[in-house]
Amino acid sequence: MSRHDLLPALLPRLMQAAYFEDAATAALEAVLACADEAVAKSRFATSARLLRAMVHLRPSDGYQRLFGVEHRTGTQVEGTGYLTSANVWRWVAEHRCAVSVDVQLGALHARLPDGSVERSGPQEAAGVPGYETRQRMLGREATHVHVIPLRTPGGGVGGMIALEAHAKAAIGREFVWGDCEEQLELVASAAAPYLGALPPRPVRGAQTDALLPVVGRATAGLIEVLRVFAQQEETVLVSGPTGAGKSRLARWCHEQSQRKGKPFETLDLLSVPEELQMAELFGWKRGAFTGAMKDSVGAIARASQGTLFIDEIDKLSLKAQAGMLRVLEERRYRPLGDEGTERRADVRFVVGTNADLRAQVRAGKFREDLYYRINVLPVRLPALAERLDELPLWAEYMLGRRHEESGGGGAVRIAREAIDLLTSVPWPGNLRQLDNIIRRAYAISLSDRGGAGSDLVLARRHVERALAYDASPETGALVELLWRAASAFVQEAERRGPSAGPLSLDMADAFRGLVLAAAVQRRGRDDAFVLLGQQQLLKNRNHHRALKRELERVRELLRLVGGDVDPALAAVLDAAEESGEGR
């Protein structure tokens, strides 16, 4: 098919496409038609056949879409085996040009932008798929693969189109990709803007479960991609802002995998001092270091045959990164202080981060080889502000869960006005912050009605009061607000009178606990200590005790002052205490 015939047939379909899937189907049918014509004119016409084509849409922060069609039948590619090699993707993203792979030989062939030709074999560097990946490709009859980059306006690469063919007679010989290279590039260039901009087709009745009770338009495509990823044994990298739900997604991924029913272990590196990271990962023998009074198994051993979710992977020290790289590459490790035989790491890894790992690599804080080793199956979980269609459903779910936990009877719901308010405010703390607001508003509503009872409606006024505790003071107003708090303290001392005894100045120390409780409520326990400059407590692992001590001062002040305690404040303290005890 000449380029003069190609675009008139393709462009109207792309321009009329309402959804990503429509544009992807048009683009894939076009590249298959071009390649099919090249095969028919080649010496392999009687022995070769095209199998399928796939669009891999993956901007810098992770996969967004994975869509393919089978040749001839046009049926959508489904299942877990259609992921193109991470090595191939890395090569395409770096060189920004098409690449051909002879799967049986593990050989790569490409014409670089400067006109030179690149060839490499299985023993050579980047670009060549690994042995396991090639076996999966051969298992679906793909002997030859051609990958075309989807270029972005800024000159980067936001995805790729992969073509697979079965041509045993062409093993070790140049296949037909070069004969239709110009047409394939033209299709990719024309389709790229549409593929990157169009939304996914709305999912009707998106499949949800206890771990993933809400799936909105913005996350539906991501979840379907992750459903495919879950069946793989390769590492999944989940990026996204703090509080967006990465740990929930990691557990869901485990439950969708072949390791379902086996252990699921979480290691939050933010709560582990650098000098203990290796020990927490690999375990240790008695006497391995000061304080190692008895043998202890590490997170890898605890997650044996299951999944290990390593959160905040960017906090891993360079020394621990070297150990982690070896585990991922060789699947072997040895506990600290153990001189015996190495142990096998029979575990599937899911890692999470809210950092830009590529920027960390450029800054020398994260190993490049480890980055590429964990960036095999990357997904990005959007912030709550990017998926506001989910917010009402999450709020209802959180309210129902809170009502159930409190033993309340009857139905519970959120008023439409309250939902409108929730969707109109920013959510820097994402789902974690929303959960805290719902808990607080629920406590306020119970206070208004004098305790639990029958049907309960969370009104706008309840949400307004709950949000008020999260309101940030205006610039320059902090000292004024502190002065008001000091004046209130003095007024309470005056009110008590001689019979009740003085309100000791020592009780002002409770303010520290209130600040810490507020920080825990907004950021989570460990982030709160970092935010308030108490990293040393984290490093020495004394933060549990410090949190308990500070909150006890608050409760002591409340007991001393007496009177009705605002339920929202009580909810904040309870949430902070639960966070301190449960992590």
Coordinates of C-alpha atoms in Angstrom, one line a residue:
M1 CA 0.0 0.0 0.0
S2 CA 1.5 3.3 -1.1
R3 CA 1.7 6.3 1.3
H4 CA -0.7 8.1 -1.1
D5 CA -3.4 5.5 -0.4
L6 CA -2.6 4.9 3.2
L7 CA -3.4 8.3 4.8
P8 CA -6.7 8.9 3.0
A9 CA -7.9 5.6 4.4
L10 CA -6.5 6.0 7.9
L11 CA -7.0 9.7 8.8
P12 CA -10.8 9.8 8.6
R13 CA -11.0 6.8 11.0
L14 CA -8.6 8.5 13.4
M15 CA -10.4 11.8 13.3
Q16 CA -13.8 10.1 13.9
A17 CA -12.4 8.0 16.8
A18 CA -14.1 8.9 20.1
Y19 CA -12.0 6.6 22.2
F20 CA -8.5 5.2 22.4
E21 CA -9.6 1.8 21.4
D22 CA -11.2 3.1 18.1
A23 CA -7.9 4.9 17.1
A24 CA -5.8 1.9 18.2
T25 CA -7.9 -0.5 16.1
A26 CA -7.6 1.8 13.0
A27 CA -3.8 2.1 13.5
L28 CA -3.3 -1.6 14.1
E29 CA -5.4 -2.7 11.1
A30 CA -3.3 -0.2 8.9
V31 CA 0.1 -1.6 10.0
L32 CA -1.1 -5.1 9.6
A33 CA -2.3 -4.3 6.0
C34 CA 1.0 -2.7 5.2
A35 CA 3.0 -5.7 6.5
D36 CA 0.7 -8.2 4.9
E37 CA 1.2 -6.7 1.5
A38 CA 5.0 -6.8 2.1
V39 CA 4.8 -10.5 3.0
A40 CA 2.8 -11.3 -0.1
K41 CA 5.4 -9.7 -2.3
S42 CA 8.3 -11.4 -0.5
R43 CA 10.1 -14.8 -0.9
F44 CA 8.4 -15.8 2.3
A45 CA 4.9 -15.4 0.9
T46 CA 4.0 -19.1 1.2
S47 CA 5.6 -19.8 4.5
A48 CA 5.1 -16.7 6.6
R49 CA 2.1 -15.2 8.3
L50 CA 1.4 -12.2 10.4
L51 CA 0.0 -13.0 13.8
R52 CA -1.0 -9.8 15.6
A53 CA -0.3 -6.2 16.4
M54 CA -0.4 -4.3 19.7
V55 CA -0.3 -0.8 21.0
H56 CA 1.7 -0.2 24.1
L57 CA 0.9 3.3 25.5
R58 CA 3.4 4.0 28.2
P59 CA 4.5 7.6 28.9
S60 CA 7.5 8.2 31.2
D61 CA 5.6 7.3 34.4
G62 CA 4.2 4.0 33.4
Y63 CA 1.9 1.9 31.3
Q64 CA -1.5 3.5 30.5
R65 CA -2.9 1.1 27.8
L66 CA -2.2 -2.3 26.3
F67 CA -4.4 -3.1 23.3
G68 CA -4.0 -5.5 20.4
V69 CA -5.8 -7.3 17.6
E70 CA -5.3 -10.7 16.1
H71 CA -4.6 -10.6 12.3
R72 CA -7.4 -11.9 10.0
T73 CA -9.9 -12.4 12.8
G74 CA -9.6 -8.8 14.2
T75 CA -10.4 -10.1 17.7
Q76 CA -8.9 -8.2 20.6
V77 CA -5.7 -9.6 22.1
E78 CA -6.3 -10.7 25.7
G79 CA -4.3 -12.6 28.3
T80 CA -1.0 -12.3 29.9
G81 CA 1.5 -13.2 27.3
Y82 CA 1.6 -10.2 25.0
L83 CA 4.0 -7.9 26.8
T84 CA 7.0 -6.9 24.6
S85 CA 10.4 -7.1 26.2
A86 CA 11.4 -4.4 28.6
N87 CA 14.8 -4.4 27.0
V88 CA 13.3 -3.7 23.6
W89 CA 11.2 -0.8 25.1
R90 CA 14.3 0.6 26.7
W91 CA 16.2 0.5 23.4
V92 CA 13.3 2.1 21.5
A93 CA 12.8 4.9 24.1
E94 CA 16.5 5.7 24.0
H95 CA 17.2 5.6 20.3
R96 CA 13.7 6.7 19.2
C97 CA 13.6 4.5 16.1
A98 CA 12.1 1.2 15.0
V99 CA 13.8 -2.1 15.8
S100 CA 13.4 -5.6 14.5
V101 CA 14.0 -8.8 16.6
D102 CA 14.7 -12.3 15.4
V103 CA 13.2 -14.0 18.4
Q104 CA 14.7 -17.5 17.8
L105 CA 18.3 -16.1 17.6
G106 CA 17.8 -13.3 20.0
A107 CA 19.2 -10.9 17.4
L108 CA 18.4 -7.2 17.0
H109 CA 18.4 -5.1 13.8
A110 CA 17.7 -1.4 13.5
R111 CA 18.4 1.6 11.3
L112 CA 19.4 4.5 13.5
P113 CA 18.2 8.1 12.8
D114 CA 21.7 9.0 11.5
G115 CA 21.4 6.3 8.9
S116 CA 23.8 3.8 10.5
V117 CA 22.6 0.2 11.0
E118 CA 22.7 -1.4 14.5
R119 CA 23.0 -5.2 14.9
S120 CA 23.4 -7.1 18.1
G121 CA 23.1 -10.7 19.3
P122 CA 22.0 -12.4 22.4
Q123 CA 25.3 -11.9 24.2
E124 CA 25.5 -8.2 23.4
A125 CA 24.1 -5.3 25.3
A126 CA 20.8 -3.5 25.3
G127 CA 17.7 -4.1 23.2
V128 CA 17.8 -7.9 23.0
P129 CA 15.0 -9.6 24.8
G130 CA 16.0 -12.0 27.7
Y131 CA 15.7 -15.7 27.4
E132 CA 12.4 -16.0 29.3
T133 CA 10.8 -13.3 27.2
R134 CA 11.9 -14.9 24.0
Q135 CA 10.5 -18.2 25.1
R136 CA 7.1 -16.6 25.8
M137 CA 7.2 -15.0 22.4
L138 CA 8.0 -18.3 20.7
G139 CA 5.2 -19.9 22.8
R140 CA 2.7 -17.7 21.0
E141 CA 4.5 -18.6 17.6
A142 CA 6.2 -15.2 17.2
T143 CA 9.5 -15.8 15.5
H144 CA 9.9 -12.2 14.3
V145 CA 8.9 -8.9 16.0
H146 CA 9.0 -5.4 14.8
V147 CA 8.5 -2.4 17.1
I148 CA 7.7 1.2 15.9
P149 CA 7.9 4.1 18.4
L150 CA 5.0 6.4 19.0
R151 CA 6.7 9.8 19.2
T152 CA 5.4 12.7 21.3
P153 CA 5.4 16.3 20.2
G154 CA 8.4 17.1 22.4
G155 CA 10.6 14.5 20.7
G156 CA 10.2 11.8 23.2
V157 CA 8.6 8.4 23.0
G158 CA 5.2 7.8 24.6
G159 CA 4.6 4.2 23.5
M160 CA 5.1 1.7 20.7
I161 CA 3.3 -0.4 18.2
A162 CA 4.5 -4.1 18.1
L163 CA 4.0 -6.4 15.1
E164 CA 4.5 -10.2 15.5
A165 CA 4.9 -12.7 12.7
H166 CA 5.6 -16.4 12.3
A167 CA 8.2 -17.1 9.7
K168 CA 10.5 -20.0 10.4
A169 CA 12.1 -19.8 7.0
A170 CA 13.3 -16.3 7.8
I171 CA 15.1 -17.2 11.0
G172 CA 18.6 -15.9 10.6
R173 CA 17.6 -13.9 7.5
E174 CA 16.3 -10.4 7.1
F175 CA 12.5 -10.4 7.2
V176 CA 10.1 -8.1 5.3
W177 CA 10.0 -5.2 7.9
G178 CA 12.4 -3.1 5.9
D179 CA 10.2 -3.4 2.8
C180 CA 7.3 -1.6 4.6
E181 CA 9.3 0.5 7.0
E182 CA 8.3 3.8 5.5
Q183 CA 4.5 3.0 5.6
L184 CA 4.7 1.6 9.2
E185 CA 6.4 4.8 10.4
L186 CA 3.8 6.9 8.6
V187 CA 1.0 5.1 10.4
A188 CA 2.7 5.5 13.8
S189 CA 3.3 9.2 13.2
A190 CA -0.3 9.8 12.2
A191 CA -1.8 7.7 15.0
A192 CA 0.4 8.8 17.9
P193 CA -1.4 12.1 18.7
Y194 CA -4.8 10.4 18.8
L195 CA -3.6 7.4 20.8
G196 CA -2.0 9.7 23.4
A197 CA -5.0 12.1 23.7
L198 CA -8.1 10.0 23.4
P199 CA -9.7 8.6 26.6
P200 CA -10.4 4.9 27.0
R201 CA -13.8 3.6 26.3
P202 CA -16.0 3.8 29.4
V203 CA -16.2 0.5 31.2
R204 CA -19.7 -0.4 32.1
G205 CA -20.0 -2.3 35.3
A206 CA -16.3 -2.3 36.0
Q207 CA -15.2 -5.3 37.9
T208 CA -14.7 -4.4 41.6
D209 CA -14.0 -6.3 44.7
A210 CA -13.3 -5.9 48.4
L211 CA -9.8 -4.7 47.7
L212 CA -10.7 -2.4 44.8
P213 CA -14.3 -1.3 45.6
V214 CA -14.1 1.7 43.3
V215 CA -12.9 1.9 39.6
G216 CA -13.5 5.2 37.8
R217 CA -13.0 6.3 34.2
A218 CA -9.4 7.5 34.8
T219 CA -8.3 4.2 36.4
A220 CA -10.3 1.7 34.4
G221 CA -7.6 1.3 31.7
L222 CA -4.8 1.2 34.3
I223 CA -6.6 -1.6 36.2
E224 CA -7.0 -3.7 33.1
V225 CA -3.3 -3.3 32.3
L226 CA -2.5 -4.2 35.9
R227 CA -4.8 -7.2 35.7
V228 CA -2.5 -8.5 32.9
F229 CA 0.7 -7.5 34.8
A230 CA -0.5 -9.4 37.9
Q231 CA -0.2 -12.7 36.0
Q232 CA 3.5 -12.1 35.3
E233 CA 6.3 -12.9 37.6
E234 CA 8.2 -9.7 36.7
T235 CA 8.5 -6.8 39.1
V236 CA 5.6 -4.3 39.1
L237 CA 6.5 -0.7 39.8
V238 CA 3.6 1.4 41.1
S239 CA 4.2 5.1 41.2
G240 CA 1.9 7.8 42.4
P241 CA 1.5 10.4 45.2
T242 CA 1.4 9.6 48.9
G243 CA -2.0 8.4 50.0
A244 CA -3.3 7.6 46.5
G245 CA -3.7 3.9 47.3
K246 CA -0.5 2.2 46.1
S247 CA -0.4 -0.4 49.0
R248 CA -4.1 -1.3 48.3
L249 CA -3.2 -1.7 44.6
A250 CA -0.2 -3.9 45.5
R251 CA -2.4 -6.2 47.6
W252 CA -5.0 -6.4 44.8
C253 CA -2.2 -7.3 42.3
H254 CA -1.2 -10.1 44.6
E255 CA -4.8 -11.4 44.8
Q256 CA -5.0 -11.4 41.0
S257 CA -1.8 -13.3 40.6
Q258 CA -0.9 -17.0 40.6
R259 CA 0.5 -16.5 44.1
K260 CA -3.0 -15.8 45.5
G261 CA -3.4 -17.5 48.9
K262 CA 0.3 -17.2 49.7
P263 CA 1.9 -14.6 52.0
F264 CA 1.6 -10.9 51.2
E265 CA 4.3 -8.9 53.0
T266 CA 4.8 -5.1 53.1
L267 CA 8.1 -3.4 53.9
D268 CA 7.8 0.4 54.2
L269 CA 11.4 1.7 53.8
L270 CA 10.4 5.1 55.2
S271 CA 10.1 3.5 58.6
V272 CA 13.4 1.6 58.4
P273 CA 16.8 3.3 59.2
E274 CA 19.3 3.0 56.4
E275 CA 21.7 0.8 58.5
L276 CA 18.9 -1.7 59.1
Q277 CA 17.5 -2.0 55.5
M278 CA 19.6 -5.0 54.5
A279 CA 18.7 -6.7 57.8
E280 CA 15.0 -6.0 57.3
L281 CA 15.1 -7.4 53.7
F282 CA 17.3 -10.4 54.2
G283 CA 17.0 -11.2 57.9
W284 CA 20.0 -11.9 60.2
K285 CA 21.7 -14.4 62.5
R286 CA 22.3 -13.8 66.2
G287 CA 25.3 -11.6 66.7
A288 CA 25.4 -10.2 63.1
F289 CA 25.4 -6.7 64.5
T290 CA 24.9 -4.9 67.8
G291 CA 21.5 -5.6 69.1
A292 CA 21.0 -8.8 67.1
M293 CA 20.1 -10.9 70.2
K294 CA 18.4 -13.7 68.2
D295 CA 17.9 -14.9 64.7
S296 CA 15.3 -13.1 62.7
V297 CA 13.8 -13.8 59.2
G298 CA 13.6 -10.9 56.8
A299 CA 10.8 -9.6 54.6
I300 CA 11.9 -11.8 51.7
A301 CA 11.6 -15.0 53.8
R302 CA 8.3 -13.9 55.3
A303 CA 6.9 -13.4 51.8
S304 CA 8.2 -16.8 50.5
Q305 CA 6.1 -18.2 47.7
G306 CA 4.0 -15.0 47.8
T307 CA 4.4 -11.3 47.2
L308 CA 6.6 -8.6 48.8
F309 CA 5.5 -5.0 48.5
I310 CA 8.5 -2.7 49.0
D311 CA 7.1 0.8 49.5
E312 CA 9.2 4.0 49.1
I313 CA 11.8 2.2 47.1
D314 CA 13.5 5.5 46.5
K315 CA 14.5 5.5 50.2
L316 CA 16.7 2.4 49.7
S317 CA 20.3 3.1 50.5
L318 CA 22.9 2.6 47.7
K319 CA 24.4 -0.4 49.7
A320 CA 21.0 -2.0 50.0
Q321 CA 20.3 -1.2 46.3
A322 CA 23.2 -3.4 45.4
G323 CA 21.9 -6.3 47.4
M324 CA 18.4 -5.8 46.0
L325 CA 19.7 -5.9 42.4
R326 CA 21.4 -9.2 43.1
V327 CA 18.2 -10.7 44.4
L328 CA 16.2 -9.5 41.4
E329 CA 18.8 -10.8 38.9
E330 CA 19.9 -14.1 40.6
R331 CA 17.0 -14.8 43.0
R332 CA 19.5 -15.7 45.7
Y333 CA 20.3 -14.0 49.0
R334 CA 22.0 -14.6 52.4
P335 CA 20.8 -13.3 55.8
L336 CA 23.3 -11.0 57.6
G337 CA 25.8 -13.0 59.5
D338 CA 24.9 -16.3 57.9
E339 CA 27.9 -18.2 56.5
G340 CA 25.9 -21.1 55.2
T341 CA 24.3 -21.8 51.8
E342 CA 22.6 -19.0 50.0
R343 CA 18.8 -19.1 50.0
R344 CA 16.4 -18.9 47.1
A345 CA 14.2 -15.8 46.9
D346 CA 10.9 -17.4 45.8
V347 CA 8.9 -14.2 45.9
R348 CA 7.2 -11.8 43.5
F349 CA 8.2 -8.1 44.0
V350 CA 5.9 -5.1 43.8
V351 CA 7.6 -1.8 44.5
G352 CA 6.1 1.6 45.2
T353 CA 7.4 5.2 45.1
N354 CA 6.1 8.7 45.0
A355 CA 9.5 10.0 43.7
D356 CA 10.8 10.6 40.2
L357 CA 13.2 7.6 40.0
R358 CA 14.8 8.8 36.8
A359 CA 15.6 12.1 38.5
Q360 CA 17.1 10.1 41.4
V361 CA 19.2 8.2 38.9
R362 CA 20.5 11.4 37.3
A363 CA 21.3 12.7 40.8
G364 CA 23.3 9.6 41.7
K365 CA 20.9 8.6 44.5
F366 CA 19.5 5.5 42.7
R367 CA 21.3 2.9 40.7
E368 CA 20.5 3.0 37.0
D369 CA 20.8 -0.8 36.6
L370 CA 18.3 -1.3 39.5
Y371 CA 16.0 1.3 38.0
Y372 CA 15.7 -0.6 34.8
R373 CA 15.4 -3.9 36.6
I374 CA 12.3 -2.7 38.6
N375 CA 10.9 -0.6 35.7
V376 CA 9.7 -3.7 33.8
L377 CA 6.0 -3.3 34.4
P378 CA 5.4 0.3 35.5
V379 CA 2.0 1.8 36.2
R380 CA 1.2 5.2 37.7
L381 CA -1.7 5.6 40.0
P382 CA -3.2 9.1 39.5
A383 CA -3.8 11.5 42.4
L384 CA -7.4 11.8 43.6
A385 CA -7.7 15.2 42.0
E386 CA -7.2 13.5 38.6
R387 CA -10.0 11.0 39.2
L388 CA -12.7 13.0 41.0
D389 CA -15.4 10.9 39.4
E390 CA -14.4 8.2 41.9
L391 CA -14.6 10.5 45.0
P392 CA -18.3 10.1 45.7
L393 CA -18.1 6.3 45.5
W394 CA -14.9 6.3 47.7
A395 CA -16.6 8.6 50.2
E396 CA -19.7 6.3 50.4
Y397 CA -17.5 3.3 50.8
M398 CA -15.4 4.8 53.6
L399 CA -18.5 6.1 55.4
G400 CA -20.2 2.6 55.2
R401 CA -17.0 1.0 56.5
R402 CA -16.7 3.4 59.4
H403 CA -20.4 3.0 60.3
E404 CA -19.9 -0.8 60.3
E405 CA -16.8 -0.6 62.4
S406 CA -18.7 1.6 65.0
G407 CA -21.5 -1.0 65.2
G408 CA -24.1 1.5 64.0
G409 CA -27.5 0.2 62.8
G410 CA -29.6 1.3 59.9
A411 CA -28.6 2.9 56.6
V412 CA -26.0 5.6 56.2
R413 CA -25.4 8.0 53.3
I414 CA -23.9 11.3 52.3
A415 CA -26.1 14.2 51.2
R416 CA -25.7 15.5 47.7
E417 CA -24.6 18.9 49.0
A418 CA -21.9 17.3 51.1
I419 CA -20.6 15.4 48.0
D420 CA -20.5 18.6 46.0
L421 CA -18.4 20.2 48.7
L422 CA -16.0 17.2 48.8
T423 CA -15.5 17.4 45.0
S424 CA -14.8 21.1 45.1
V425 CA -11.8 21.1 47.4
P426 CA -8.2 20.0 46.7
W427 CA -6.9 16.7 48.0
P428 CA -3.2 16.8 48.6
G429 CA -3.4 13.8 50.9
N430 CA -5.5 11.9 48.4
L431 CA -7.5 8.9 49.6
R432 CA -5.8 8.8 53.0
Q433 CA -6.9 12.4 53.6
L434 CA -10.4 11.7 52.3
D435 CA -10.7 8.8 54.7
N436 CA -9.7 11.0 57.6
I437 CA -12.2 13.6 56.7
I438 CA -15.0 11.1 56.4
R439 CA -14.1 9.6 59.8
R440 CA -14.1 13.0 61.3
A441 CA -17.4 14.1 59.7
Y442 CA -19.0 10.9 60.9
A443 CA -17.9 11.5 64.5
I444 CA -19.4 15.1 64.2
S445 CA -22.7 13.8 62.9
L446 CA -22.9 11.3 65.7
S447 CA -22.3 14.1 68.2
D448 CA -25.1 16.2 66.6
R449 CA -27.6 13.4 67.0
G450 CA -26.4 12.3 70.4
G451 CA -24.9 9.0 69.4
A452 CA -25.6 6.0 67.1
G453 CA -29.1 5.2 66.1
S454 CA -31.1 4.4 63.0
D455 CA -30.5 5.9 59.5
L456 CA -27.8 8.5 59.4
V457 CA -27.2 11.2 56.8
L458 CA -23.8 13.0 56.5
A459 CA -24.8 16.6 55.8
R460 CA -22.8 19.4 54.3
R461 CA -22.4 21.1 57.7
H462 CA -20.7 18.0 59.0
V463 CA -18.2 17.9 56.2
E464 CA -17.6 21.7 56.5
R465 CA -16.6 21.3 60.1
A466 CA -14.4 18.3 59.3
L467 CA -12.6 20.1 56.6
A468 CA -12.1 23.1 58.9
Y469 CA -9.5 21.2 60.8
D470 CA -7.5 20.7 57.6
A471 CA -7.7 24.4 56.6
S472 CA -4.3 25.9 56.2
P473 CA -3.7 29.3 57.9
E474 CA -3.0 32.2 55.7
T475 CA 0.6 33.3 55.2
G476 CA 1.8 35.2 58.2
A477 CA -1.1 34.2 60.4
L478 CA 0.6 31.4 62.3
V479 CA 1.9 33.6 65.1
E480 CA -1.6 35.2 65.5
L481 CA -3.3 31.8 65.7
L482 CA -0.7 30.6 68.3
W483 CA -1.4 33.8 70.3
R484 CA -5.1 33.0 70.3
A485 CA -4.3 29.5 71.6
A486 CA -2.1 31.0 74.3
S487 CA -4.9 33.4 75.3
A488 CA -7.4 30.6 75.4
F489 CA -5.1 28.6 77.7
V490 CA -4.8 31.6 80.1
Q491 CA -8.6 32.2 80.0
E492 CA -9.1 28.5 81.0
A493 CA -6.7 28.9 83.9
E494 CA -8.7 32.0 85.1
R495 CA -12.0 30.2 84.7
R496 CA -10.9 27.3 86.9
G497 CA -10.6 29.3 90.1
P498 CA -8.8 28.3 93.3
S499 CA -11.1 25.3 94.1
A500 CA -10.1 23.4 90.9
G501 CA -6.4 24.1 91.3
P502 CA -4.1 25.9 89.0
L503 CA -3.8 24.9 85.3
S504 CA 0.0 24.2 85.3
L505 CA 2.1 25.7 82.6
D506 CA 3.4 22.2 82.0
M507 CA 0.1 21.4 80.4
A508 CA 1.0 23.7 77.5
D509 CA 3.3 20.9 76.4
A510 CA 0.1 19.1 75.2
F511 CA 0.3 21.5 72.2
R512 CA 3.2 19.4 70.9
G513 CA 1.0 16.4 70.9
L514 CA -1.8 18.2 69.1
V515 CA 0.7 19.3 66.4
L516 CA 2.0 15.8 66.0
A517 CA -1.5 14.3 65.9
A518 CA -2.5 16.8 63.2
A519 CA 0.6 15.9 61.2
V520 CA 0.0 12.1 61.6
Q521 CA -3.6 12.6 60.5
R522 CA -2.5 14.5 57.3
R523 CA 0.6 12.7 56.3
G524 CA 0.8 9.3 58.1
R525 CA 2.9 8.4 61.1
D526 CA 6.4 8.3 59.6
D527 CA 5.9 11.2 57.2
A528 CA 4.7 13.3 60.2
F529 CA 8.0 12.8 62.0
V530 CA 10.0 13.7 58.9
L531 CA 7.8 16.7 58.3
L532 CA 8.4 18.0 61.8
G533 CA 12.1 17.5 61.7
Q534 CA 12.2 14.4 64.0
Q535 CA 14.1 12.1 61.6
Q536 CA 16.4 11.0 64.4
L537 CA 13.5 9.4 66.3
L538 CA 12.7 7.4 63.1
K539 CA 16.3 6.5 62.7
N540 CA 16.5 5.3 66.3
R541 CA 13.1 3.6 66.0
N542 CA 11.8 5.6 69.0
H543 CA 8.9 7.2 67.2
H544 CA 6.3 4.8 68.5
R545 CA 7.1 5.7 72.1
A546 CA 7.3 9.4 71.3
L547 CA 3.9 9.5 69.6
K548 CA 2.3 7.6 72.5
R549 CA 4.0 10.0 75.1
E550 CA 2.8 13.2 73.2
L551 CA -0.7 11.9 72.7
E552 CA -0.9 11.0 76.4
R553 CA -0.2 14.7 77.3
V554 CA -3.1 15.7 75.1
R555 CA -5.4 13.3 76.8
E556 CA -4.2 14.4 80.3
L557 CA -5.0 18.0 79.4
L558 CA -8.5 16.9 78.2
R559 CA -9.1 15.0 81.5
L560 CA -7.9 18.0 83.5
V561 CA -10.0 20.5 81.6
G562 CA -13.1 18.4 81.4
G563 CA -16.2 19.3 79.5
D564 CA -17.4 18.0 76.1
V565 CA -14.6 17.2 73.7
D566 CA -15.2 18.0 70.1
P567 CA -15.8 14.7 68.4
A568 CA -13.7 15.7 65.4
L569 CA -10.7 16.3 67.7
A570 CA -11.3 12.9 69.3
A571 CA -11.4 11.3 65.9
V572 CA -8.1 13.0 65.0
L573 CA -6.5 11.6 68.2
D574 CA -7.9 8.2 67.7
A575 CA -6.7 8.0 64.1
A576 CA -3.3 9.2 65.1
E577 CA -3.1 6.6 67.9
E578 CA -4.3 3.8 65.6
S579 CA -1.7 4.8 63.1
G580 CA 1.0 4.7 65.7
E581 CA 0.0 1.3 67.0
G582 CA -0.8 -0.4 63.7
R583 CA 2.4 0.2 61.8

